[in-house]
Short mmCIF file of C-alpha atoms in Angstrom, two decimals:
data_model
loop_
_atom_site.label_atom_id
_atom_site.label_comp_id
_atom_site.label_asym_id
_atom_site.label_seq_id
_atom_site.Cartn_x
_atom_site.Cartn_y
_atom_site.Cartn_z
CA MET A 1 23.24 49.18 -1.39
CA GLY A 2 23.75 47.72 -4.39
CA LEU A 3 21.08 45.48 -6.96
CA LYS A 4 23.19 42.68 -7.66
CA TYR A 5 20.01 41.61 -10.62
CA ALA A 6 18.75 45.02 -11.64
CA ILE A 7 18.83 46.46 -14.76
CA ALA A 8 17.84 49.35 -15.48
CA LEU A 9 15.37 49.97 -18.22
CA THR A 10 15.27 53.32 -19.28
CA GLY A 11 14.33 55.10 -22.95
CA GLY A 12 13.28 59.17 -23.88
CA ILE A 13 9.22 59.70 -24.38
CA GLY A 14 8.17 57.93 -27.26
CA SER A 15 11.45 55.81 -27.85
CA GLY A 16 9.15 52.80 -27.15
CA LYS A 17 10.10 51.77 -23.32
CA SER A 18 6.35 50.58 -22.30
CA THR A 19 6.63 48.15 -25.10
CA VAL A 20 10.16 45.94 -24.15
CA ALA A 21 8.95 46.06 -21.01
CA SER A 22 6.13 43.85 -22.07
CA LEU A 23 8.38 41.87 -24.13
CA PHE A 24 10.17 41.60 -21.71
CA SER A 25 7.28 40.17 -19.14
CA LEU A 26 6.63 38.21 -21.53
CA TYR A 27 9.78 35.65 -21.96
CA GLY A 28 9.47 35.49 -18.06
CA TYR A 29 11.10 38.32 -16.77
CA SER A 30 9.88 40.37 -13.49
CA VAL A 31 9.06 44.12 -14.65
CA VAL A 32 9.35 46.62 -11.86
CA ASP A 33 7.24 49.39 -13.45
CA THR A 34 7.48 52.96 -11.87
CA ASP A 35 4.72 54.64 -14.30
CA LYS A 36 2.49 52.03 -12.29
CA ILE A 37 4.28 53.09 -8.49
CA ALA A 38 4.12 56.84 -9.81
CA HIS A 39 0.43 56.85 -10.42
CA GLN A 40 -0.01 54.62 -7.05
CA ILE A 41 1.73 57.64 -5.38
CA LEU A 42 0.31 60.82 -7.05
CA GLU A 43 -2.84 59.96 -5.93
CA GLU A 44 -1.77 58.60 -2.09
CA ASN A 45 -0.04 62.44 -2.26
CA GLN A 46 -3.40 63.87 -3.78
CA GLU A 47 -3.85 66.70 -0.92
CA ALA A 48 -0.81 67.78 -0.95
CA ILE A 49 -0.42 68.03 -4.67
CA GLN A 50 -4.15 70.00 -5.28
CA ASN A 51 -2.26 72.27 -1.86
CA ILE A 52 0.67 72.79 -4.36
CA PHE A 53 -1.43 73.44 -7.72
CA SER A 54 -5.41 74.55 -6.24
CA LYS A 55 -8.75 72.45 -7.64
CA LYS A 56 -7.82 73.07 -11.04
CA ILE A 57 -5.63 70.00 -11.50
CA LEU A 58 -9.07 68.30 -10.55
CA ASN A 59 -11.47 66.40 -12.81
CA GLU A 60 -15.71 66.44 -12.41
CA TYR A 61 -15.08 63.24 -10.16
CA GLY A 62 -12.43 65.74 -7.99
CA LYS A 63 -9.30 63.26 -8.96
CA ILE A 64 -6.32 64.82 -9.84
CA ASP A 65 -6.63 64.77 -13.85
CA ARG A 66 -3.08 63.49 -15.18
CA LYS A 67 -3.93 65.90 -18.66
CA LYS A 68 -4.30 69.18 -16.59
CA LEU A 69 -1.72 68.53 -14.36
CA GLY A 70 0.79 67.17 -17.39
CA LYS A 71 0.16 70.84 -19.29
CA ILE A 72 0.74 72.95 -16.37
CA ILE A 73 4.82 70.53 -15.38
CA PHE A 74 5.56 70.86 -18.85
CA SER A 75 5.25 75.09 -19.55
CA ASP A 76 6.68 75.70 -15.80
CA GLN A 77 9.90 74.02 -15.19
CA LYS A 78 9.93 75.04 -11.17
CA ALA A 79 6.11 73.45 -11.28
CA ARG A 80 7.46 70.31 -12.29
CA LYS A 81 11.05 70.56 -10.13
CA LEU A 82 8.21 70.96 -7.29
CA LEU A 83 6.11 67.91 -7.62
CA GLU A 84 8.56 65.57 -8.57
CA ASP A 85 10.49 66.65 -4.95
CA LEU A 86 7.13 65.51 -3.93
CA LEU A 87 6.93 61.92 -5.21
CA HIS A 88 10.22 60.99 -6.21
CA PRO A 89 11.53 60.18 -2.75
CA GLN A 90 7.73 58.13 -2.22
CA ILE A 91 8.89 56.19 -5.81
CA ARG A 92 12.30 54.97 -5.19
CA GLU A 93 10.97 54.20 -1.75
CA LYS A 94 8.53 52.00 -3.31
CA VAL A 95 10.85 50.59 -5.82
CA LEU A 96 13.91 49.48 -3.77
CA LYS A 97 11.36 47.57 -1.90
CA TYR A 98 10.46 45.44 -4.46
CA ALA A 99 13.72 45.08 -5.77
CA LYS A 100 14.75 44.43 -2.67
CA GLU A 101 12.22 41.03 -2.99
CA LEU A 102 12.87 40.25 -5.99
CA GLU A 103 17.03 40.29 -5.27
CA THR A 104 16.72 37.23 -3.18
CA HIS A 105 15.35 35.15 -5.95
CA HIS A 106 18.84 35.34 -7.79
CA LYS A 107 17.81 35.93 -11.20
CA LEU A 108 17.94 39.03 -13.74
CA TYR A 109 14.25 41.20 -13.45
CA PHE A 110 14.31 44.99 -14.41
CA LEU A 111 13.33 48.40 -12.99
CA ASP A 112 11.63 50.38 -15.68
CA ILE A 113 12.26 53.72 -15.01
CA PRO A 114 11.50 56.36 -17.49
CA LEU A 115 13.51 59.72 -15.95
CA PHE A 116 16.66 57.28 -15.06
CA PHE A 117 18.93 59.70 -15.66
CA GLU A 118 17.22 62.51 -14.68
CA VAL A 119 16.89 62.03 -11.09
CA GLY A 120 20.29 60.74 -10.83
CA GLY A 121 20.85 57.60 -12.68
CA ARG A 122 23.49 54.86 -10.89
CA LYS A 123 23.61 57.52 -7.41
CA THR A 124 20.13 56.57 -7.36
CA TYR A 125 19.12 53.25 -7.85
CA GLU A 126 22.69 51.09 -7.80
CA VAL A 127 21.67 48.91 -11.06
CA ASN A 128 24.95 46.83 -12.50
CA LYS A 129 23.24 47.92 -15.62
CA VAL A 130 21.68 50.28 -17.78
CA LEU A 131 19.54 49.32 -21.08
CA LEU A 132 18.22 52.26 -23.06
CA VAL A 133 15.60 51.70 -25.54
CA TYR A 134 16.44 54.44 -28.16
CA ALA A 135 13.97 55.89 -31.14
CA PRO A 136 16.12 59.44 -32.22
CA LEU A 137 14.49 63.36 -31.66
CA GLU A 138 12.28 63.45 -35.05
CA ILE A 139 10.70 59.76 -34.02
CA GLN A 140 9.72 60.24 -30.75
CA ILE A 141 8.51 63.62 -32.13
CA THR A 142 6.32 61.73 -34.04
CA ARG A 143 5.24 58.27 -31.73
CA VAL A 144 4.16 60.92 -28.68
CA MET A 145 1.72 63.59 -31.16
CA ASP A 146 0.28 59.95 -32.55
CA ARG A 147 -0.43 58.84 -29.27
CA ASP A 148 -1.45 61.40 -27.05
CA PHE A 149 -3.16 63.66 -30.03
CA LEU A 150 -0.52 66.78 -29.49
CA SER A 151 0.52 69.71 -31.14
CA ARG A 152 4.06 68.86 -32.45
CA GLU A 153 5.24 72.25 -30.21
CA GLU A 154 3.73 70.47 -26.93
CA ALA A 155 5.71 67.04 -28.02
CA LEU A 156 8.72 68.98 -27.71
CA LYS A 157 8.32 70.76 -24.40
CA ARG A 158 7.85 67.27 -22.98
CA ILE A 159 10.78 65.78 -25.25
CA GLN A 160 13.17 68.52 -23.93
CA ALA A 161 11.12 67.80 -19.81
CA GLN A 162 13.96 65.39 -19.78
CA ILE A 163 17.29 64.93 -20.76
CA ASP A 164 18.43 64.01 -24.52
CA ILE A 165 18.25 60.39 -25.35
CA GLU A 166 21.65 61.07 -27.25
CA HIS A 167 22.94 61.89 -24.28
CA LYS A 168 21.18 58.72 -22.08
CA LYS A 169 22.68 56.92 -24.92
CA LEU A 170 26.65 57.60 -23.88
CA GLN A 171 25.48 56.85 -20.16
CA SER A 172 23.74 53.11 -20.86
CA ASP A 173 25.64 50.00 -21.03
CA ASP A 174 23.78 48.56 -23.57
CA VAL A 175 21.37 49.62 -26.15
CA ILE A 176 18.23 48.53 -28.09
CA ASP A 177 16.97 50.68 -31.44
CA ASN A 178 13.08 50.55 -31.83
CA THR A 179 13.47 52.84 -35.34
CA LYS A 180 11.53 50.23 -37.41
CA ASP A 181 8.38 48.30 -36.45
CA LEU A 182 7.34 45.36 -33.90
CA LYS A 183 9.21 42.41 -35.78
CA ALA A 184 12.49 44.25 -35.09
CA LEU A 185 11.99 45.56 -31.89
CA GLN A 186 11.15 42.37 -30.66
CA LYS A 187 14.48 40.53 -32.78
CA GLU A 188 16.48 43.39 -30.75
CA VAL A 189 15.00 42.85 -27.81
CA GLU A 190 15.56 39.26 -28.57
CA ASN A 191 19.58 39.93 -29.45
CA PHE A 192 19.95 41.75 -25.79
CA LEU A 193 18.79 38.92 -24.28
CA HIS A 194 20.64 36.51 -26.14
CA ARG A 195 24.67 38.83 -24.81
CA LEU A 196 23.06 38.62 -21.24
CA SER A 197 22.94 34.78 -21.36
#
């Protein structure tokens, strides 16, 4: 089923996609946040995830510690694949459920999908348009280091776990440049919305 009114919003880690998603919300657009959905599904699958990775991924309250889990999956491709194979089909199911509801309004909306290309792109989500929030590698590295208190090497590992942003840029229908400050980003978002109308 094609999603007639959906625009996939994607980017690379540290590209500023979440900020852009917030701006779209402020401008009155519906945004389906797959990160929120992923957190929920992660919790619902705690037992299965614990069976794969053992109790070492839990915090002192017996819940999944996403930082511990992140350390494992970003340094072990097999572990990451196991987790993705468990979670992604469930995430997709939920995203499509929300999308189908939004389609009934006949208004444009956004599917905020960080790993849009990694999970199969348009084959997985039959969207009308793909919008990429772009920042080059060096900016990504700096932002991820600052935001997550990671070393350069750790930040790079996380970025390299995703498809290269330059490659994503080539496959996107439109690009929002996020190489400057928030004011410039807001202008980019406004320009994009103007192009839509």
